[in-house]
Coordinates of C-alpha atoms in Angstrom, one line a residue:
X1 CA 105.4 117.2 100.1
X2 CA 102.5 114.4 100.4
X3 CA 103.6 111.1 100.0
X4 CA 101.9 108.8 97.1
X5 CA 99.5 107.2 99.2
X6 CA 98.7 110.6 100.7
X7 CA 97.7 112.0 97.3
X8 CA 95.5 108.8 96.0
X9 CA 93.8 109.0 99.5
X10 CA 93.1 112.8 98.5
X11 CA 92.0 111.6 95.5
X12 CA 89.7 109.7 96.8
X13 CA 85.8 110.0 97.4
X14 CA 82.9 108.0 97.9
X15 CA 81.1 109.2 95.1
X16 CA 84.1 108.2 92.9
X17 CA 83.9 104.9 94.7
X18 CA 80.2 104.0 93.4
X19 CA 80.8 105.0 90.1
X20 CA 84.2 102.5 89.6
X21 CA 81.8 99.4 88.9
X22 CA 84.9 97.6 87.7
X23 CA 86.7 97.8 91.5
X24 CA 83.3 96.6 93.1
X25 CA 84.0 93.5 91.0
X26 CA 87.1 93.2 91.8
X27 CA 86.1 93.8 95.1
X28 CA 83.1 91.1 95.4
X29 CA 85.6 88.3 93.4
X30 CA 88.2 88.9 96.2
X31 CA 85.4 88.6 99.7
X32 CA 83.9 85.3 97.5
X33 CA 87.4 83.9 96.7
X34 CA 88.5 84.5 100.9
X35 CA 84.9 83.0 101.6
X36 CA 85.7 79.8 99.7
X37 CA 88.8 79.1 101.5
X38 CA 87.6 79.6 104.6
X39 CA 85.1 76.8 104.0
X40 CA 87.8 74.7 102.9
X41 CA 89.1 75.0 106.3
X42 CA 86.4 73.5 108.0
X43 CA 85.8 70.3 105.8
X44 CA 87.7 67.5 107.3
X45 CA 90.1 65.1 105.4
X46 CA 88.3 61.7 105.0
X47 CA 89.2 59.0 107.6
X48 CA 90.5 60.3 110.5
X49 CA 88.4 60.6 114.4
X50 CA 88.1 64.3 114.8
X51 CA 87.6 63.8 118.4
X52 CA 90.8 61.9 118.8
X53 CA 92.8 64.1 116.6
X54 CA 91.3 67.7 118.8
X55 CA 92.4 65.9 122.0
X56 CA 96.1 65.1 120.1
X57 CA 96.3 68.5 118.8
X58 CA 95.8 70.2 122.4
X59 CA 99.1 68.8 123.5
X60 CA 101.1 70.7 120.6
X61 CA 98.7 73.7 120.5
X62 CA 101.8 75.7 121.9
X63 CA 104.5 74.3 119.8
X64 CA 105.2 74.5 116.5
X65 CA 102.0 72.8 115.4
X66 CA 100.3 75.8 117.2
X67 CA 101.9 78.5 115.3
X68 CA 101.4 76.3 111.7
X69 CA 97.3 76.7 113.0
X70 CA 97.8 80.1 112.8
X71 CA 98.9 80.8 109.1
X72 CA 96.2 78.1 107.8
X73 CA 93.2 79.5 110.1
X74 CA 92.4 76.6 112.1
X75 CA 93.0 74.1 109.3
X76 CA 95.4 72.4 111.6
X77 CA 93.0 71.7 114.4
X78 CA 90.7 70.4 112.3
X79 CA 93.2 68.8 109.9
X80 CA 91.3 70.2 106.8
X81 CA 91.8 70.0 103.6
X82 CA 93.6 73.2 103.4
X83 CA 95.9 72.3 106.6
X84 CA 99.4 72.8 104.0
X85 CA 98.0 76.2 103.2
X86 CA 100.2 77.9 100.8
X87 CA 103.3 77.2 103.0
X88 CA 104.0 74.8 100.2
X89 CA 103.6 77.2 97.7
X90 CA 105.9 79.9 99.7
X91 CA 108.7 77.4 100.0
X92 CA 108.9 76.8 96.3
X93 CA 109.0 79.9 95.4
X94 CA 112.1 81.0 98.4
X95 CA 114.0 77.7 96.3
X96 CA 113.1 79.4 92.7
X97 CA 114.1 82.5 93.8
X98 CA 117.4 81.6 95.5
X99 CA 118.0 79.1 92.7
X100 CA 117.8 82.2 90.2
X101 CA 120.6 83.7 91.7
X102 CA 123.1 81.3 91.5
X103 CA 122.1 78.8 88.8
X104 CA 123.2 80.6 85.5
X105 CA 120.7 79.0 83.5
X106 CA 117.6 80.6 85.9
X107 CA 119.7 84.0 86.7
X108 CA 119.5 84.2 82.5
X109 CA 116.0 83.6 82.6
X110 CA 115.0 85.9 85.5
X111 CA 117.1 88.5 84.2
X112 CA 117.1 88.6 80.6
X113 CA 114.5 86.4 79.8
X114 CA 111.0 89.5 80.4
X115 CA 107.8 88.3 80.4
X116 CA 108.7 84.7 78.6
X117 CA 111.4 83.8 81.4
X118 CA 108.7 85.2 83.9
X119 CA 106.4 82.4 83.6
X120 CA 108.4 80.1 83.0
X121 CA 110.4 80.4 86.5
X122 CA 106.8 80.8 87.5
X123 CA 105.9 77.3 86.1
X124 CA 108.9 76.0 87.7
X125 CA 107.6 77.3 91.0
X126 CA 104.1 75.2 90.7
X127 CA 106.3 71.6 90.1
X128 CA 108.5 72.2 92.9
X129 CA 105.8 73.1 95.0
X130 CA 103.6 69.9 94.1
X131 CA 107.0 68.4 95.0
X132 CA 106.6 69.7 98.6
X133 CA 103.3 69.1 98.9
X134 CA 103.7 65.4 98.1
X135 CA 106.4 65.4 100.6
X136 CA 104.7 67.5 103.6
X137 CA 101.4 65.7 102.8
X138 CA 103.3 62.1 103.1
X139 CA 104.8 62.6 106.5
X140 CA 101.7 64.0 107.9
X141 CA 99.6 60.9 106.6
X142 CA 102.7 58.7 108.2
X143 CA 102.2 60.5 111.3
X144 CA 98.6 59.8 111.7
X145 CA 98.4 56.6 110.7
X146 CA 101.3 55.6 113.4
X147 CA 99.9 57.4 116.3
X148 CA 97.1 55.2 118.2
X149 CA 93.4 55.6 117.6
X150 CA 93.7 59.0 115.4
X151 CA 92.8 57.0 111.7
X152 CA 89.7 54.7 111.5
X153 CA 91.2 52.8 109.0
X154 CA 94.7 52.8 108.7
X155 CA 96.3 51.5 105.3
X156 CA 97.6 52.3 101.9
X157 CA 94.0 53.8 100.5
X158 CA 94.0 55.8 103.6
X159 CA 97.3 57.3 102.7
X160 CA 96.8 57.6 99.0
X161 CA 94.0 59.9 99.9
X162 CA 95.3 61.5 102.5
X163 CA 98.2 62.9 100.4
X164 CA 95.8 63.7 97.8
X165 CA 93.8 65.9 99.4
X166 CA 96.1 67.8 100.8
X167 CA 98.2 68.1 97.9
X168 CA 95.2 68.8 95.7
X169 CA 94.5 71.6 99.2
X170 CA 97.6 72.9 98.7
X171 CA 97.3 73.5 94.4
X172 CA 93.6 74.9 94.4
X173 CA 95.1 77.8 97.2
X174 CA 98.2 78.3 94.7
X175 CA 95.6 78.4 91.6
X176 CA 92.9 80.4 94.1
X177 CA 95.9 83.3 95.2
X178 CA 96.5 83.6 91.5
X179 CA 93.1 84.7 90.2
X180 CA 92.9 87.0 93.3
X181 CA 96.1 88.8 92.1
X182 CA 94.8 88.8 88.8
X183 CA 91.3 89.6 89.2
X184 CA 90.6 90.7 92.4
X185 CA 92.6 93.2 94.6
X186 CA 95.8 93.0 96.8
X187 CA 98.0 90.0 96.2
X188 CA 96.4 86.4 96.6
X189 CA 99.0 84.7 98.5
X190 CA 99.5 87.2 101.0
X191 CA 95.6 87.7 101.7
X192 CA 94.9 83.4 102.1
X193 CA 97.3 84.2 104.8
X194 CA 96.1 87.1 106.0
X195 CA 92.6 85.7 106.3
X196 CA 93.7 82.9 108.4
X197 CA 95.3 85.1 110.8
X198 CA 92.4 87.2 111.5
X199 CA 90.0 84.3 111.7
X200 CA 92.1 83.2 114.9
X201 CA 92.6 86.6 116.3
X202 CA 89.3 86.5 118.2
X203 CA 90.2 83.0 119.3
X204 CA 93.2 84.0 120.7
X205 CA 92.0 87.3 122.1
X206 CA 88.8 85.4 123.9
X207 CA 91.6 82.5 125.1
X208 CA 94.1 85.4 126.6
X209 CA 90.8 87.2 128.8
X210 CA 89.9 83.5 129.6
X211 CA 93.4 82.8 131.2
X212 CA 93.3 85.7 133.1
X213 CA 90.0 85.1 134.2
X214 CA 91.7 81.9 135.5
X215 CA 94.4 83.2 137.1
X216 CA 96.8 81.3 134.7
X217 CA 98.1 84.7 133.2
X218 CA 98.1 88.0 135.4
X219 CA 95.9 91.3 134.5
X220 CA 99.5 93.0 134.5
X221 CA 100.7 90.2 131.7
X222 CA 97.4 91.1 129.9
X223 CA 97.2 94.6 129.5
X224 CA 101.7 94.8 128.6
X225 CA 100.6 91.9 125.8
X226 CA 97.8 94.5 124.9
X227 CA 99.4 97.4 125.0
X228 CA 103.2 95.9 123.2
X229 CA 100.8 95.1 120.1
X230 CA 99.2 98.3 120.1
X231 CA 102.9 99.8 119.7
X232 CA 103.6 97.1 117.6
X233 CA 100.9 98.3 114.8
X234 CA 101.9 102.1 115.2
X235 CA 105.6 101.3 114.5
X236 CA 104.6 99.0 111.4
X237 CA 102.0 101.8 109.9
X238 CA 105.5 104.3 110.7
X239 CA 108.3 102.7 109.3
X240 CA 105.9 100.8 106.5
X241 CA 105.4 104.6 104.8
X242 CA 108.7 105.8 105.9
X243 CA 110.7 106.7 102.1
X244 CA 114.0 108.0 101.3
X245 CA 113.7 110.2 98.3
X246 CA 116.2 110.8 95.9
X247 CA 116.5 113.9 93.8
X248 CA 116.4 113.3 90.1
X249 CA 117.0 116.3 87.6
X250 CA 116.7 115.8 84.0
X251 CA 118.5 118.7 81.5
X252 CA 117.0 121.4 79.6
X253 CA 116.7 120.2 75.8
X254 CA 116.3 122.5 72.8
X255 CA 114.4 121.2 69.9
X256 CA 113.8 124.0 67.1
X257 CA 112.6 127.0 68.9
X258 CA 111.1 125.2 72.2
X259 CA 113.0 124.3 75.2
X260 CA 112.1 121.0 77.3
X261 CA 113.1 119.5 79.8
X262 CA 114.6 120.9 83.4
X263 CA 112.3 119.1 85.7
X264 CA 113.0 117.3 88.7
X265 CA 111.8 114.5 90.6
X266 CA 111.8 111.6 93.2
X267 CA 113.4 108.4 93.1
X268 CA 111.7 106.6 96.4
X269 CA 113.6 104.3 98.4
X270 CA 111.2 102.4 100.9
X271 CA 113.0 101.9 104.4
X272 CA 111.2 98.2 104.1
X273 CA 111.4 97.2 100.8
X274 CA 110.8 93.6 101.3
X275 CA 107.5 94.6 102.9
X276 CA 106.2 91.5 104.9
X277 CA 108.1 88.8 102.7
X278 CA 111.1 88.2 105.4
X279 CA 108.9 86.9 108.2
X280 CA 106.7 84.8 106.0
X281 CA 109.4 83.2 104.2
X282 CA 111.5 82.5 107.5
X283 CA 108.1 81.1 108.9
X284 CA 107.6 78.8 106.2
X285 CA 111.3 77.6 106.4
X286 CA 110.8 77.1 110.0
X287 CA 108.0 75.3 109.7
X288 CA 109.1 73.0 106.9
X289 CA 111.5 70.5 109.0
X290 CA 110.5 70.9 111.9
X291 CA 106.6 69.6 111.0
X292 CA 108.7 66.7 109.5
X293 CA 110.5 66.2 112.5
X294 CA 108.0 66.7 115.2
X295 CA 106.1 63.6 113.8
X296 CA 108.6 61.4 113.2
X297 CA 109.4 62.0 116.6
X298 CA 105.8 60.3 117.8
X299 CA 107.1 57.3 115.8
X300 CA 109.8 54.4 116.8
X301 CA 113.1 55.9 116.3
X302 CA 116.5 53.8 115.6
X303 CA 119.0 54.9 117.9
X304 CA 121.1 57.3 115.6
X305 CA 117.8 59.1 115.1
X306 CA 117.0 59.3 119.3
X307 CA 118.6 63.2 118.7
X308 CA 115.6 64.7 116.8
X309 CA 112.8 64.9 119.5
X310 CA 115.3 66.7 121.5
X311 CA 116.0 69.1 118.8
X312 CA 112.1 69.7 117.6
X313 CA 112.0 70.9 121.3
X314 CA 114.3 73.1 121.2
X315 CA 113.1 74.5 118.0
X316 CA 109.2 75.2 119.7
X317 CA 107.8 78.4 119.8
X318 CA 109.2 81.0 122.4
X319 CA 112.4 78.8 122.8
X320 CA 116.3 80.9 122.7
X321 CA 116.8 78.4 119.6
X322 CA 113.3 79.3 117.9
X323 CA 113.7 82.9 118.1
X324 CA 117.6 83.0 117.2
X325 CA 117.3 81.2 114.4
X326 CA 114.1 83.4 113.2
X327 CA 115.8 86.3 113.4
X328 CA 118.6 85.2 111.4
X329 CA 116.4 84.1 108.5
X330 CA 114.5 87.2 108.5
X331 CA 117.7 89.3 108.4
X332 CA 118.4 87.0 105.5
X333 CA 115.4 87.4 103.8
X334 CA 115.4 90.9 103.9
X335 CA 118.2 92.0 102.0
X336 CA 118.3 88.3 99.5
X337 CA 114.1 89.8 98.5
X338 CA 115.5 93.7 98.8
X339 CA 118.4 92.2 96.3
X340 CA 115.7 90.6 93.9
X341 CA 113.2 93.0 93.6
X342 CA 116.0 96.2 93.5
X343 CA 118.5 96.1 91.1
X344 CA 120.6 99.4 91.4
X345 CA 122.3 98.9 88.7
X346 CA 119.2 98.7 86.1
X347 CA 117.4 101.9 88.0
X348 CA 121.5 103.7 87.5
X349 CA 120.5 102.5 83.5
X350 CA 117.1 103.5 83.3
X351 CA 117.8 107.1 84.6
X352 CA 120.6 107.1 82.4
X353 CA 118.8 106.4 79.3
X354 CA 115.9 108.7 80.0
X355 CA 118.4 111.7 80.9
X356 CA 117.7 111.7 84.5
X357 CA 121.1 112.7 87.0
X358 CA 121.5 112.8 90.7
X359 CA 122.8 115.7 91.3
X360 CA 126.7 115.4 92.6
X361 CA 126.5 112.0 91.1
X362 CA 127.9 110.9 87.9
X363 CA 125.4 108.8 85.6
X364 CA 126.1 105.1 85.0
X365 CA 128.4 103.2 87.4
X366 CA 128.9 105.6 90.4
X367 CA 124.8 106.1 90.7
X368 CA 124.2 102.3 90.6
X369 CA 127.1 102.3 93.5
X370 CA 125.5 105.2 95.1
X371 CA 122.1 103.8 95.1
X372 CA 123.5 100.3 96.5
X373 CA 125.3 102.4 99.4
X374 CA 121.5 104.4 100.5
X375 CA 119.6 100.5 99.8
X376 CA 122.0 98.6 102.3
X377 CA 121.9 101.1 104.9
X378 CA 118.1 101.3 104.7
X379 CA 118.2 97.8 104.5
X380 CA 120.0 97.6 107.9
X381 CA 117.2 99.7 109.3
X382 CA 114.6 97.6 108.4
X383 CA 115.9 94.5 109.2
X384 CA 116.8 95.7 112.7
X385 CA 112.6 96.9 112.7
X386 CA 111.6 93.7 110.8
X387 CA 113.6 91.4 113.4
X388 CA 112.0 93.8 116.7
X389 CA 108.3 93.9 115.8
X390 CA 108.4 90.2 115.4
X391 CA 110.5 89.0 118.4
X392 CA 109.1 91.3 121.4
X393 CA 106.0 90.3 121.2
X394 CA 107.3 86.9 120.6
X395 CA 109.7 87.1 124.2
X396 CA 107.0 88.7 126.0
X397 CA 104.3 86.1 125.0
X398 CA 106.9 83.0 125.2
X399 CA 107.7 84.8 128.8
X400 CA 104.3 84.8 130.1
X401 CA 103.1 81.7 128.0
X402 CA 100.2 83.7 126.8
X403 CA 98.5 82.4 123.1
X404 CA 100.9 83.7 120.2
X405 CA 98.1 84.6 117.7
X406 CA 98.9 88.6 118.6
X407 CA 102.5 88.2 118.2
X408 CA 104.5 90.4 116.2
X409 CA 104.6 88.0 112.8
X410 CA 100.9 88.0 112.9
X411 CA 100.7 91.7 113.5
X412 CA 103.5 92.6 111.0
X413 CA 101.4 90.5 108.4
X414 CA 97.7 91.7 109.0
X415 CA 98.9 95.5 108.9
X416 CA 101.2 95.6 105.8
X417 CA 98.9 93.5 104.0
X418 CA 96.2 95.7 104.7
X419 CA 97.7 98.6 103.8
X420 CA 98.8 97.2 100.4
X421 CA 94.9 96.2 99.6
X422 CA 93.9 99.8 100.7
X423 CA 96.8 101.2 98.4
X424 CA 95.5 98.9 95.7
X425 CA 92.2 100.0 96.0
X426 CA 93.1 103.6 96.0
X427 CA 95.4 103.1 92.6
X428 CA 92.0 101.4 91.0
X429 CA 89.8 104.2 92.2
X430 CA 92.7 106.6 90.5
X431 CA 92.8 105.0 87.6
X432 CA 89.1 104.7 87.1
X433 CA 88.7 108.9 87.9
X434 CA 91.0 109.3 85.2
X435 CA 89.7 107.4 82.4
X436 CA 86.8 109.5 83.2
X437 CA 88.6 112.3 82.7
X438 CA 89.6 111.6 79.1
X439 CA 86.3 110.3 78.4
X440 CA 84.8 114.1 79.1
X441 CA 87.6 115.7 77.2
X442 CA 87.2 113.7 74.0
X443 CA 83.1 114.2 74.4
X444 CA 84.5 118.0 74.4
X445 CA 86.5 117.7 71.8
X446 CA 83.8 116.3 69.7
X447 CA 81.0 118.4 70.3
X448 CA 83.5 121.7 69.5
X449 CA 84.4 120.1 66.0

């Protein structure tokens, strides 16, 4: 049997595609939204040397700082407006979310409260994430203005508006990621980051040739780095449309002299439900202290405080530290977002209410248990395929010090979130083919009357 995205791709035609003049808008809104914040990451904030700051940045291109450039496509480097990204944003909403599962109030809202309680955990997201933003944006304007010759002139206005900006950065991606979800295609947040990535892939594909030109990194290093991401994006594109289906029967029903009912059909269980949330979420926790950290660390510590340069070293990229704690907040991740986005006990309702069975399986309680017993062990699988995309390529570049921007995070990211768009485009195209459809048999209709 063809899976869903095999039958919209069927579906599909480029003479279909012309015709959908509501997806080409959708379409253009999306490229000219991605365009806008990739100009925001070229326009410097005001009152720092960029000279000064591109020699400073060299030294931590490596480290955490490094992998921070990578999600905000070069913001970093430039220290752009948009150098916080949505990393703000992403952390907020990894609080909400957490929050809504153990604070009654919230866990009310999220699971009782529809639409209404919706937005409003929503609304509580944007506060908490102007929170962090303040708070990011504060100790990155301390930083600078303590390390020598990076800010012109150093002082309270130069703070003030250094924290602006990138707080106001931070709020116009949020508010930008939003009208892409809504108007555009493919979901906003995920596609700011994905368009950061790939505007640093060439970068870090020219810089890997150039350090084997050098001698710095061997041909052999080169081509196992090459051909390790290559595997990398066949595994993800595998396990990404990879589905455990579920037989659902529904009963024959007899009204009046006609009989209905007796079909069957397919619950799908993805083996990755949480899709490419994990790494991003673990990222983003990652990075949150240990920015924090790693410049308060250029600054005069007291000596109680003489531990933290030691331990943002340990937490760099590529370091035993680094990658065991990343694997443990992506296992994490993956079944706390497989928890929030599943609930096994309203499907066992749903299919209950509608008159749907699995067959051997009693409706109501032992169905929600069933479904809980398939969604963990799936779970399991794709946190165990989750935690190995991102980490080999991760060992094997930390081995050979090579650039990171084709590790297994970056990978991960650009593939699923491609696919989604693609899938999202295909859904549009459907749904445009078959409005046309009922258009022609209404025109039908009307002309036989």
């Amino acid at each position: 049997m063809a899976s869903a995205a095999e039958q919209l791709a069927a579906n599909m035609n480029f003479g279909a595609f012309q015709k959908a003049s509501e997806l080409h808008k959708r379409i253009w809104f999306t490229l000219i939204a991605l365009v806008v914040y990739r100009l925001g990451t070229y326009i410097p904030i005001p009152g720092i040397d960029p000279a000064a700051f591109a020699q400073a940045f060299q030294g931590q291109a490596q480290g955490i700082l490094g992998m921070f450039n990578m999600f905000s496509g070069g913001a970093v480097e430039r220290m752009a407006i948009f150098s916080l990204n949505v990393m703000p944003y992403i952390s907020a909403s990894i609080i909400v979310q957490l929050l809504g599962t153990v604070y009654p109030p919230w866990e009310k809202l999220r699971k009782e409260g529809g639409e209404a309680g919706r937005k409003t955990l929503n609304q509580y997201t944007r506060y908490l994430t102007v929170l962090l933003a303040l708070v990011q944006s504060g100790a990155i304007a301390t930083g600078l203005q303590n390390s020598p010759n990076l800010v012109l002139n150093p002082g309270l206005f130069f703070m003030a508006s250094t924290i602006v900006t990138l707080t106001g950065g931070t709020m116009f991606l949020m508010w930008l990621g939003e009208q892409i979800t809504s108007r555009g295609v493919g979901n906003g947040v995920s596609l700011i980051i994905f368009a950061g990535i790939v505007a640093v892939l060439p970068q870090g594909v020219w810089q890997m040739f150039t350090m084997t030109r050098t001698g710095s990194l061997s041909a052999f290093a080169m081509f196992s780095i090459i051909a390790l991401a290559i595997a990398v994006v066949f595994a993800i594109v595998f396990i990404e449309r990879a589905q455990r289906r579920l037989l659902v029967q529904y009963p024959k029903r007899q009204q009046g002299n006609r009989m209905f009912g007796g079909d069957t059909s397919f619950l799908p269980l993805k083996i990755n439900t949480a899709g490419v949330i994990p790494p991003i979420f673990a990222s983003s926790l990652l990075l949150l202290p240990t920015t924090a950290m790693g410049f308060l660390a250029t600054a005069d510590l007291p000596a109680w405080a003489q531990w933290l340069p030691g331990l943002v070293g340990q937490l760099q990229h590529g370091r035993p530290a680094f990658m065991v704690l990343y694997a443990v907040l992506i296992i994490f991740f993956c079944f706390f977002y497989t928890s929030v986005v599943f609930n096994p006990e309203d499907t066992a309702e749903n299919l209950r209410k509608y008159g749907g069975f699995l067959p051997g399986i009693r409706p109501g309680k032992r169905t929600a248990e069933y479904l809980d017993y398939v969604l963990t062990r799936l779970t399991v699988i794709g946190a165990a395929y989750i935690t190995i995309v991102c980490l080999m390529p991760e060992a094997l570049i930390g081995y050979f010090k090579a650039p990171f921007y084709l590790g297994g995070t970056s990978i991960l990211i650009v593939v699923s979130v491609t696919m989604d768009t693609v899938t999202q485009i295909q859904s549009h195209l459907l749904a445009h083919q078959y409005e046309g459809l009922i258009k022609k048999s209404k025109l039908r209709g009307g002309r036989a009357r």
